PDB file of C-alpha atoms in Angstrom:
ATOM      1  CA  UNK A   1       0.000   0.000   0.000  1.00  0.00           C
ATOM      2  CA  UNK A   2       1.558   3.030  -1.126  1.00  0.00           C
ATOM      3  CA  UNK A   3      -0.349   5.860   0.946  1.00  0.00           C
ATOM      4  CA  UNK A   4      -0.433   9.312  -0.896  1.00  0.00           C
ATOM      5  CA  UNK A   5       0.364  11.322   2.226  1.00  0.00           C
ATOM      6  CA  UNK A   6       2.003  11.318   5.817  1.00  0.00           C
ATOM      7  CA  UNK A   7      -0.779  10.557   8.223  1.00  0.00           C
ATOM      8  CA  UNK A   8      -1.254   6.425   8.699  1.00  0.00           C
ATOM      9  CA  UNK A   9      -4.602   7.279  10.986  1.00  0.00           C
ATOM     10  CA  UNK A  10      -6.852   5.073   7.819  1.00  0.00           C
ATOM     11  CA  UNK A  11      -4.811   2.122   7.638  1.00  0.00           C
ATOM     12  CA  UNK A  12      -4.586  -0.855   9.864  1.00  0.00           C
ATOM     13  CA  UNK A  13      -1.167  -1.340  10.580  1.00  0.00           C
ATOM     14  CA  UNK A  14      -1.695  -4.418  12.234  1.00  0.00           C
ATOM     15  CA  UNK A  15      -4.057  -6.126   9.747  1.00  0.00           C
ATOM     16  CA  UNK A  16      -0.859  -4.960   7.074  1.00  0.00           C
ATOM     17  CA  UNK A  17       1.608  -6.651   9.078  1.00  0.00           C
ATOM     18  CA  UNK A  18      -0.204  -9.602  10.101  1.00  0.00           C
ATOM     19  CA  UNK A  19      -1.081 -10.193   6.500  1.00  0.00           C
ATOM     20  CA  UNK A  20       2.622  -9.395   5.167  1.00  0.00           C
ATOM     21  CA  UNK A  21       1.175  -6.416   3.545  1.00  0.00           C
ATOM     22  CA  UNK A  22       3.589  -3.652   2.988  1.00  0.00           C
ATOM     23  CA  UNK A  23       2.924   0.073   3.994  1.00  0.00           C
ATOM     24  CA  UNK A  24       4.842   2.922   2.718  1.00  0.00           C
ATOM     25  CA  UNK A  25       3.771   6.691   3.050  1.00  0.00           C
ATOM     26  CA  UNK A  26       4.875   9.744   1.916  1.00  0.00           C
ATOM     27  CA  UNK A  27       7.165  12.308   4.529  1.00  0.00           C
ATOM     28  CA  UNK A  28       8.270  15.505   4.632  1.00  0.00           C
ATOM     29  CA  UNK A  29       6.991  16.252   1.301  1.00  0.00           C
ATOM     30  CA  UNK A  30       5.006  19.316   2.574  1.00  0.00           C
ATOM     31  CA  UNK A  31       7.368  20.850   4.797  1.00  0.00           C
ATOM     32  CA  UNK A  32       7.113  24.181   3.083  1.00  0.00           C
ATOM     33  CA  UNK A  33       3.595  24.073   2.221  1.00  0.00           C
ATOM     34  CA  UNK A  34       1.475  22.924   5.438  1.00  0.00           C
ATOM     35  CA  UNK A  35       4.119  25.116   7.483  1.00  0.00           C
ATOM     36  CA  UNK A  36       2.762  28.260   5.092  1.00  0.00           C
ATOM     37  CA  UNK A  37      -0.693  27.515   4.534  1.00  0.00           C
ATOM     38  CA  UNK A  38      -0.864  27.289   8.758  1.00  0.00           C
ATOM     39  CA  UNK A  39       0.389  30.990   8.292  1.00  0.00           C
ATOM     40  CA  UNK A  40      -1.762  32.163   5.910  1.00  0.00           C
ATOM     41  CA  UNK A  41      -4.402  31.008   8.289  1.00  0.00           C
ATOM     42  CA  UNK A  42      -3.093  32.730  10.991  1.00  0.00           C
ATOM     43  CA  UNK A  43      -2.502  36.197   9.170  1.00  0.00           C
ATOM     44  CA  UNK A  44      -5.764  35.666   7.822  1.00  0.00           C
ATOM     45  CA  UNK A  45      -7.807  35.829  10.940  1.00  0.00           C
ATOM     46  CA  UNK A  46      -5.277  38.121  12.646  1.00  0.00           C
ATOM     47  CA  UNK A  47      -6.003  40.759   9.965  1.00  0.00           C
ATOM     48  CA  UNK A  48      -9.277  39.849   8.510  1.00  0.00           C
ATOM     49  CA  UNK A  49      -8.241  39.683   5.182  1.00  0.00           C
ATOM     50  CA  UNK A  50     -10.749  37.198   4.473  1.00  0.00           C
ATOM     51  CA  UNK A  51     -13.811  39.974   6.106  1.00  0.00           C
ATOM     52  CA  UNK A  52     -11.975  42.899   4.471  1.00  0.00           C
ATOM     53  CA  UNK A  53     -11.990  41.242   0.751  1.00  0.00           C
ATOM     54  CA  UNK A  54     -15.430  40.306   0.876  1.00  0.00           C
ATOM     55  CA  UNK A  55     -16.816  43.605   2.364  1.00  0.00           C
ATOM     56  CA  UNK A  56     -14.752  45.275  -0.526  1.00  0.00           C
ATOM     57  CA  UNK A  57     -16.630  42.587  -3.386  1.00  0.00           C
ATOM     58  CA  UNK A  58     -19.881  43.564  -2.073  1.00  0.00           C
ATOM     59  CA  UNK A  59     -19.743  46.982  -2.525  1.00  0.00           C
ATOM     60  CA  UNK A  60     -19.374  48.288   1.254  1.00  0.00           C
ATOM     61  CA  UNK A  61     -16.150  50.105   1.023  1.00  0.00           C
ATOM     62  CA  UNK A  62     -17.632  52.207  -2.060  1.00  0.00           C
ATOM     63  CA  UNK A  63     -20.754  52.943   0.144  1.00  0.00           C
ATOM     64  CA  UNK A  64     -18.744  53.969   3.146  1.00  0.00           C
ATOM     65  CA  UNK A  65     -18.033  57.349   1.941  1.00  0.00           C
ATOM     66  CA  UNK A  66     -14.552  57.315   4.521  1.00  0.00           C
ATOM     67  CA  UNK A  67     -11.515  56.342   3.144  1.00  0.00           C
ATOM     68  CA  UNK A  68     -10.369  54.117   5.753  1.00  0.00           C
ATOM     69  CA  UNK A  69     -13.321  51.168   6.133  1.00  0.00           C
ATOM     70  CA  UNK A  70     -12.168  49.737  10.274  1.00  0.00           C
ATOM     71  CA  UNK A  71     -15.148  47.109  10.559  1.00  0.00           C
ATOM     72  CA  UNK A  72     -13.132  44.536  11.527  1.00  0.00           C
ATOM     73  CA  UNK A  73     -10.469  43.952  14.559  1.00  0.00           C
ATOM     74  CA  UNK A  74      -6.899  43.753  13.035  1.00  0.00           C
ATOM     75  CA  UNK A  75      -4.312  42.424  15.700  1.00  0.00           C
ATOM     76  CA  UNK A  76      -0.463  42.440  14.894  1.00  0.00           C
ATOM     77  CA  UNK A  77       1.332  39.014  15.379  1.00  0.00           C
ATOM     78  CA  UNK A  78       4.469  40.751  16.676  1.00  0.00           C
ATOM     79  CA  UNK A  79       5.027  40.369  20.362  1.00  0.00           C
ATOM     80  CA  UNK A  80       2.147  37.980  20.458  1.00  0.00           C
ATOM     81  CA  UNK A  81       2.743  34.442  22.072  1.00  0.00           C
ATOM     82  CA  UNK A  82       2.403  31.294  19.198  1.00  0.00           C
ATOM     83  CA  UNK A  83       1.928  27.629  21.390  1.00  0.00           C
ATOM     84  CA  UNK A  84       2.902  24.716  19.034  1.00  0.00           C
ATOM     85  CA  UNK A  85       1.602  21.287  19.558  1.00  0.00           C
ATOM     86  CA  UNK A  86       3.906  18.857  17.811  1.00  0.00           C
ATOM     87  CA  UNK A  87       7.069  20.276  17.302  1.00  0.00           C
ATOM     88  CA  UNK A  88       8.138  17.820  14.060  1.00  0.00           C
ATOM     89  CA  UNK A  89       9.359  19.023  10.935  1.00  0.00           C
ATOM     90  CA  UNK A  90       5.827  21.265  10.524  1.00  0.00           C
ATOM     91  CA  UNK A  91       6.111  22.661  13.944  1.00  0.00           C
ATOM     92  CA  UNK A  92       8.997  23.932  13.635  1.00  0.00           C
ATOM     93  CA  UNK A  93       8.965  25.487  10.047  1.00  0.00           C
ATOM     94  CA  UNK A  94       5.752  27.017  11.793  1.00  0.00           C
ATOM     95  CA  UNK A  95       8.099  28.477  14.748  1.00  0.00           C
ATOM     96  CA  UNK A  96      10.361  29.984  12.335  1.00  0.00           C
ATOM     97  CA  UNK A  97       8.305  31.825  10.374  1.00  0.00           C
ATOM     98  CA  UNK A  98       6.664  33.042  13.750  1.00  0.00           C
ATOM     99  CA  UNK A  99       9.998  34.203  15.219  1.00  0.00           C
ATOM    100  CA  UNK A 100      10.310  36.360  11.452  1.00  0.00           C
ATOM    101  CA  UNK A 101       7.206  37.748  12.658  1.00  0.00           C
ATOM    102  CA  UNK A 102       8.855  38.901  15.857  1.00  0.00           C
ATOM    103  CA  UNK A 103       6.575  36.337  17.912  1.00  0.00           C
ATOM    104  CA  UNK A 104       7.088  34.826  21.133  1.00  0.00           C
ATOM    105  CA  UNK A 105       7.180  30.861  20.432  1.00  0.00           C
ATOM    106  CA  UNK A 106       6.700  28.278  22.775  1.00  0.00           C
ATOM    107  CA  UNK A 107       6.742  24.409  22.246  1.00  0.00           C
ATOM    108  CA  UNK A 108       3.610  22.047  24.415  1.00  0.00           C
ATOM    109  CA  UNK A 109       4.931  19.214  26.241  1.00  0.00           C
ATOM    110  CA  UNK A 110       2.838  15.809  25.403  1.00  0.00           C
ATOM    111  CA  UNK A 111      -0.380  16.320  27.250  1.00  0.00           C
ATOM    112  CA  UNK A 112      -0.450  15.183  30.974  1.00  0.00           C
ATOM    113  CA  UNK A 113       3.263  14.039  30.964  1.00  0.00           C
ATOM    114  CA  UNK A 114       5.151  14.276  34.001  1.00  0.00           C
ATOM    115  CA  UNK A 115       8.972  14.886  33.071  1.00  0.00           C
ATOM    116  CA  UNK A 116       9.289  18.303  30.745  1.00  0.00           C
ATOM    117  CA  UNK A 117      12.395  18.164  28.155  1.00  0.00           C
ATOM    118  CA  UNK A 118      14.405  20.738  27.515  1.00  0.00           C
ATOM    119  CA  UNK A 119      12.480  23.815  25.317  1.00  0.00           C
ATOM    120  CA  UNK A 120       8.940  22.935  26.562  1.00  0.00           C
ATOM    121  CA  UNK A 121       6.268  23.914  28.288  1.00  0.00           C
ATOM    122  CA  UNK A 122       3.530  22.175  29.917  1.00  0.00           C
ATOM    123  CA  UNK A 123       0.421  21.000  27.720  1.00  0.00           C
ATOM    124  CA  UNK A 124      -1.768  22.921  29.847  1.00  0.00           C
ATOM    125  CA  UNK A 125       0.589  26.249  30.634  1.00  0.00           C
ATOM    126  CA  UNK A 126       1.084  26.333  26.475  1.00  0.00           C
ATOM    127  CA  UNK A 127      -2.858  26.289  26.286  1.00  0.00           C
ATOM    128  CA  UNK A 128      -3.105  29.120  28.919  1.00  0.00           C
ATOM    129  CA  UNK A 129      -0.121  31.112  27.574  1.00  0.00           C
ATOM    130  CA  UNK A 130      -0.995  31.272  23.455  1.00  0.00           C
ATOM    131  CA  UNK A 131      -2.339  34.266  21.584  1.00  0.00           C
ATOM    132  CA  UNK A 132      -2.129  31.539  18.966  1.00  0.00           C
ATOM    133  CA  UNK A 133      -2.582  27.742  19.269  1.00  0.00           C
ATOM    134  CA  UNK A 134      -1.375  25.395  16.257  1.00  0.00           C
ATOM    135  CA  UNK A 135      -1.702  21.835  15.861  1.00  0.00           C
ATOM    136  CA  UNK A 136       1.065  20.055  14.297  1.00  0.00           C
ATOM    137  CA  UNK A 137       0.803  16.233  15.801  1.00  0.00           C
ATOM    138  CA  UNK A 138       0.037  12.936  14.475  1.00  0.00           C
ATOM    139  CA  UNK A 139      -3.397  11.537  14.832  1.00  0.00           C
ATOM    140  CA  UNK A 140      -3.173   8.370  17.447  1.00  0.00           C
ATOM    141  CA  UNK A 141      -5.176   7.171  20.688  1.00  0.00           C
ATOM    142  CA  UNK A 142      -3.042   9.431  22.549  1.00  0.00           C
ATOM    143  CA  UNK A 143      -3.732  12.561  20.817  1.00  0.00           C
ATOM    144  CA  UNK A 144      -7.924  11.872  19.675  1.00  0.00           C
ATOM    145  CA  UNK A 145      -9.614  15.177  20.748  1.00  0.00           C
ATOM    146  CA  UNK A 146      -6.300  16.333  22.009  1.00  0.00           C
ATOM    147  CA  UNK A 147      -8.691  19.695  23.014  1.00  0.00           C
ATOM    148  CA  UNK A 148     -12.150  18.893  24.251  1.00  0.00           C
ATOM    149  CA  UNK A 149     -13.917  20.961  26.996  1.00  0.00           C
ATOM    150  CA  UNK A 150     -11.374  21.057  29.547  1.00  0.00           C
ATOM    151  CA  UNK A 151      -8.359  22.095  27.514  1.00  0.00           C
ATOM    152  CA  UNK A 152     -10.759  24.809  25.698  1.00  0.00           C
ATOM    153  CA  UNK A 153     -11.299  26.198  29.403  1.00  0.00           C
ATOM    154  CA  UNK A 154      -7.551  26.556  29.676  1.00  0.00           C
ATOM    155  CA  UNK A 155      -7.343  28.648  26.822  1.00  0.00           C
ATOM    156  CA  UNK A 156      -7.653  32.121  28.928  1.00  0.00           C
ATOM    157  CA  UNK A 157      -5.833  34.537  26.233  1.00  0.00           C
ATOM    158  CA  UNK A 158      -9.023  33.317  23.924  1.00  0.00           C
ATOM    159  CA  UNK A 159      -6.317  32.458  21.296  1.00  0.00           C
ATOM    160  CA  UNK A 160      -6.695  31.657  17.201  1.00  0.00           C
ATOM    161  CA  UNK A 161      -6.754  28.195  17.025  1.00  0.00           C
ATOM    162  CA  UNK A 162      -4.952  26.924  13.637  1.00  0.00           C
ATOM    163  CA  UNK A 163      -5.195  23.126  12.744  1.00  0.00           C
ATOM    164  CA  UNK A 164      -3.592  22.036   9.474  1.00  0.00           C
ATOM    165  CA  UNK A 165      -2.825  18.438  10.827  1.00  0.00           C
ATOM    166  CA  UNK A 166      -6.040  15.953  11.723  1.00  0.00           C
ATOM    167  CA  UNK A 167      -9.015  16.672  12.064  1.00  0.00           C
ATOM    168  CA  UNK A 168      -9.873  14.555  15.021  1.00  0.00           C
ATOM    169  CA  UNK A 169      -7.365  16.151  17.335  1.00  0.00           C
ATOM    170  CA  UNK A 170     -10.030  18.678  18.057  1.00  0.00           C
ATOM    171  CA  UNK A 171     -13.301  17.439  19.610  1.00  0.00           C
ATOM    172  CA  UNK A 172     -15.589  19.300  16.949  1.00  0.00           C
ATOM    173  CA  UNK A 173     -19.174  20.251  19.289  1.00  0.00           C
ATOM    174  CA  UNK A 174     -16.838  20.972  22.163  1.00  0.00           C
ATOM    175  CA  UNK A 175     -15.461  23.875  20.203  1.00  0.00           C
ATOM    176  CA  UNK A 176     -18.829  24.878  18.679  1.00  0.00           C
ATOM    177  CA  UNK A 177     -19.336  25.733  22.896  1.00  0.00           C
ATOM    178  CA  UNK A 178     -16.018  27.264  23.156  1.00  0.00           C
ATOM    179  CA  UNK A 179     -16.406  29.460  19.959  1.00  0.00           C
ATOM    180  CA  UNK A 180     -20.253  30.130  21.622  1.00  0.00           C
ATOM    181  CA  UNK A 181     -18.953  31.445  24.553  1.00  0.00           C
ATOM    182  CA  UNK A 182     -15.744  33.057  23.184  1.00  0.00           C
ATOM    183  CA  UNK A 183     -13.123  31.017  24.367  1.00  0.00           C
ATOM    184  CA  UNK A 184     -11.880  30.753  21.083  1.00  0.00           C
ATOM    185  CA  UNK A 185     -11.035  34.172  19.729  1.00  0.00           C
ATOM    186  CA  UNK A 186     -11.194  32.872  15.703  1.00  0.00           C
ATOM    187  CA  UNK A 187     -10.328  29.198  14.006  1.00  0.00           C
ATOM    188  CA  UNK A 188      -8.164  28.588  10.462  1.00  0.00           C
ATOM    189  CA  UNK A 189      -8.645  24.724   9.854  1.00  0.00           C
ATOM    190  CA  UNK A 190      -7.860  22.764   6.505  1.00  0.00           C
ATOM    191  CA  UNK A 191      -8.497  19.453   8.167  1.00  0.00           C
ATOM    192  CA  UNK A 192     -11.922  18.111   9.620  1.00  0.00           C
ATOM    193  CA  UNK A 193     -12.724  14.698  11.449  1.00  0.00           C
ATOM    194  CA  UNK A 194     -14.552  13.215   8.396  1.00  0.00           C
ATOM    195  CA  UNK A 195     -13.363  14.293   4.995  1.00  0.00           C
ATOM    196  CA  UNK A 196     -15.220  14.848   2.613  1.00  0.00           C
ATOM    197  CA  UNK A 197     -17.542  16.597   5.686  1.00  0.00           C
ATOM    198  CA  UNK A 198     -21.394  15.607   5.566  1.00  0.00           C
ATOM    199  CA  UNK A 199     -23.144  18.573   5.514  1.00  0.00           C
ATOM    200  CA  UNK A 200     -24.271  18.424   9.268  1.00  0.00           C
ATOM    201  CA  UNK A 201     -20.515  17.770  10.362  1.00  0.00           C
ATOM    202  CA  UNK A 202     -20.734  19.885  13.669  1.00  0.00           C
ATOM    203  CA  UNK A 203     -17.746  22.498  11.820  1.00  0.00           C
ATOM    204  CA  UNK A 204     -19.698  23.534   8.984  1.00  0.00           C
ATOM    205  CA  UNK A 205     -21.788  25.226  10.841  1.00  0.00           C
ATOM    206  CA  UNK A 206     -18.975  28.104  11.717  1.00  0.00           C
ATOM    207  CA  UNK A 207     -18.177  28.368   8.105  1.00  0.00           C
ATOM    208  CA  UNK A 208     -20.047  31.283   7.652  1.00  0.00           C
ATOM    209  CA  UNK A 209     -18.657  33.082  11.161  1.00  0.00           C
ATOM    210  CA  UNK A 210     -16.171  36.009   9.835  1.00  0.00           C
ATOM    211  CA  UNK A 211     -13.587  34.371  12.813  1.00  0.00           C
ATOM    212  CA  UNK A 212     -13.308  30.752  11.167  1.00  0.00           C
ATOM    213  CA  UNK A 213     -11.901  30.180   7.605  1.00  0.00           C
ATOM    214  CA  UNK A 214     -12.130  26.522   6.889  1.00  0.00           C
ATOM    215  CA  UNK A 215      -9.878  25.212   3.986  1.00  0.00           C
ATOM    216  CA  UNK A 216     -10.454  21.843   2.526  1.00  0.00           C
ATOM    217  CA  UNK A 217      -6.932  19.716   3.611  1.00  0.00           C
ATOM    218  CA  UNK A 218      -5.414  21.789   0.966  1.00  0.00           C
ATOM    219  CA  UNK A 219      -2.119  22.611   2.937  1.00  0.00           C
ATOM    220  CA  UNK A 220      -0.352  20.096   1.495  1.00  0.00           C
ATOM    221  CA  UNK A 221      -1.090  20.834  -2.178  1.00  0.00           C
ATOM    222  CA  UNK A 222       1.135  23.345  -3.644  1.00  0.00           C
ATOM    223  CA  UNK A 223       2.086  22.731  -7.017  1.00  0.00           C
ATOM    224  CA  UNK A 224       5.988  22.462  -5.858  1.00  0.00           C
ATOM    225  CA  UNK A 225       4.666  19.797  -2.828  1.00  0.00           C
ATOM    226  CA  UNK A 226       2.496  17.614  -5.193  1.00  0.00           C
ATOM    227  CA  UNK A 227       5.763  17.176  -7.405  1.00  0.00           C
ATOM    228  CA  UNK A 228       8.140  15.901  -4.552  1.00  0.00           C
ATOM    229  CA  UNK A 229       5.131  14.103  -3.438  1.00  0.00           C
ATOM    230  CA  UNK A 230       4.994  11.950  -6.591  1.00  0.00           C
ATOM    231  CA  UNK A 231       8.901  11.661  -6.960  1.00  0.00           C
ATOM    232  CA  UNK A 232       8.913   9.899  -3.563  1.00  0.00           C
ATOM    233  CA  UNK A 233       5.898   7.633  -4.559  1.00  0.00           C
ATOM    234  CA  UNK A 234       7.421   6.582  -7.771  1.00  0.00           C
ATOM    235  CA  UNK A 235      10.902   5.686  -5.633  1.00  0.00           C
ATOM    236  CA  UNK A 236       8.949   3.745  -3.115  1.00  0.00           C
ATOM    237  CA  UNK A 237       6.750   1.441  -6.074  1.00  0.00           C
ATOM    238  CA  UNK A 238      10.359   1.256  -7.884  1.00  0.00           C
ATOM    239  CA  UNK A 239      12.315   0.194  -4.965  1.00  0.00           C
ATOM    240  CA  UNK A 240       9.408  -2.603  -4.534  1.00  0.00           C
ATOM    241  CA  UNK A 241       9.488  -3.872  -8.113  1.00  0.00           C
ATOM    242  CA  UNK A 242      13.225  -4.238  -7.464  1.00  0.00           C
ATOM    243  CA  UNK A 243      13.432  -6.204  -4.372  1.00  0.00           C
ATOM    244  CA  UNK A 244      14.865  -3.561  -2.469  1.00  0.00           C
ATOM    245  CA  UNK A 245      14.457  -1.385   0.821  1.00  0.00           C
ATOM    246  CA  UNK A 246      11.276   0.570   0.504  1.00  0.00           C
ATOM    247  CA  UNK A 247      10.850   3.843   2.385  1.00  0.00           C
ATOM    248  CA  UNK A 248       8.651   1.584   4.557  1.00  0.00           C
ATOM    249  CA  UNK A 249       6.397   2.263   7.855  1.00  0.00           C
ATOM    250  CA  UNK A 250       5.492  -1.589   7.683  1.00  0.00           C
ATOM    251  CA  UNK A 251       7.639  -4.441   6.718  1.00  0.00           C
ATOM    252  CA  UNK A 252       6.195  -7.917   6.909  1.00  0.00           C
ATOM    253  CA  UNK A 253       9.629  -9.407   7.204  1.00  0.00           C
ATOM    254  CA  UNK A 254      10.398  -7.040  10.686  1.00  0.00           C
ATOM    255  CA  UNK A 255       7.015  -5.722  11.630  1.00  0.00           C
ATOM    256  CA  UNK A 256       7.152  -2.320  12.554  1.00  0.00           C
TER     257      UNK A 256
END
């Protein structure tokens, strides 16, 4: 099985390997691209260039009479605190472009571990600390609705919440509440719990808020990313055909 992306979360590993079924995926292929779109995300809702554009295509600027149309709160991302979840190859391309930005970075600790390593904070001091909150982490047991109710309460700086990673690190209805009662300042996600979304997916339902911008798991698909993407593939099925070492996350012959 040659999987078209990073994230393992819809294959059974263990069915694979019990069944001498190989598994390779694609990495670091979109180390550039998810790191940026995250960004764009961020700048988006920091700025409201998403309420601004709109309000300009529909007239309201021309109708203003003023030529400066505020409607919208603009905040500036210098001096403001980013908390990354996940600090992997995403998290911190994500951290360096914030520190360009002249922001204050800090890095989460797993979530209710005991021991902190060196440059991190604890899960729930990142969550109370961040202006901004991104998601950068693997989907597994460990990290399914990573926020829910309790971590939302946390969150007292009412922080942008960015998730370009999985969907189902966020527990969707509990931030319907936390958006409801403003816990969540604004939300930038390309990634939902079920892709494609039905249309009563708990999520679509903030679509039309100006403070949420949903993309649809498009952070990985720059034109640049889609290329290295297939140049990896076609390595991985060519390496197979030959008999030799694939690029592997499953190998009958050694299990994991």
């Amino acid at each position: 099985i040659a999987v078209a992306a990073t994230g393992l979360d819809n294959i059974d590993l263990d069915a694979c390997a019990r069944h001498g079924v190989h598994v390779a995926n694609v990495r670091d292929y979109a180390n550039q691209s998810a790191p940026e779109h995250a960004f764009a995300l961020i700048l988006s809702l920091a700025r409201g260039l998403h309420v601004y554009r709109a309000q300009v295509a529909q007239g309201a600027w021309s109708a203003a009479g003023q030529f400066c149309f505020h409607t919208w709160p603009i905040t500036d991302l210098a001096g403001a605190t980013l908390g990354i979840i996940g600090t992997g190859s995403h998290g911190r391309a994500v951290a360096a472009i914030a520190q360009a930005f002249g922001m204050r970075v800090i890095h989460a600790e797993r979530k209710g571990a005991s021991d902190l390593r060196p440059g991190r904070l604890a899960f729930d001091q990142v969550l109370a600390q961040s202006d901004v909150l991104s998601l950068h982490c693997p989907l597994t047991p460990e990290t399914h609705h990573l926020l829910s109710d309790r971590e939302f309460d946390l969150m007292a700086r009412r922080p942008i919440l960015i998730n370009v990673a999985r969907g189902a690190l966020i527990d969707a209805p509990a931030l319907v509440r936390a958006m409801d009662r403003g816990a969540v300042s604004a939300v930038g996600l390309d990634v939902l719990s079920v892709e494609p979304p039905p249309p009563d997916h708990p999520l679509l339902a903030l679509a039309g808020r100006p403070n949420v911008v949903i993309t649809p798991h498009v952070a990985g698909h720059a034109r640049e990313t889609q290329a290295r993407e297939w140049l990896v593939k076609r390595e991985n099925l060519r390496r197979y055909c030959a008999g030799e070492p694939m690029l592997s996350v499953v190998d009958p012959a050694r299990g994991y």
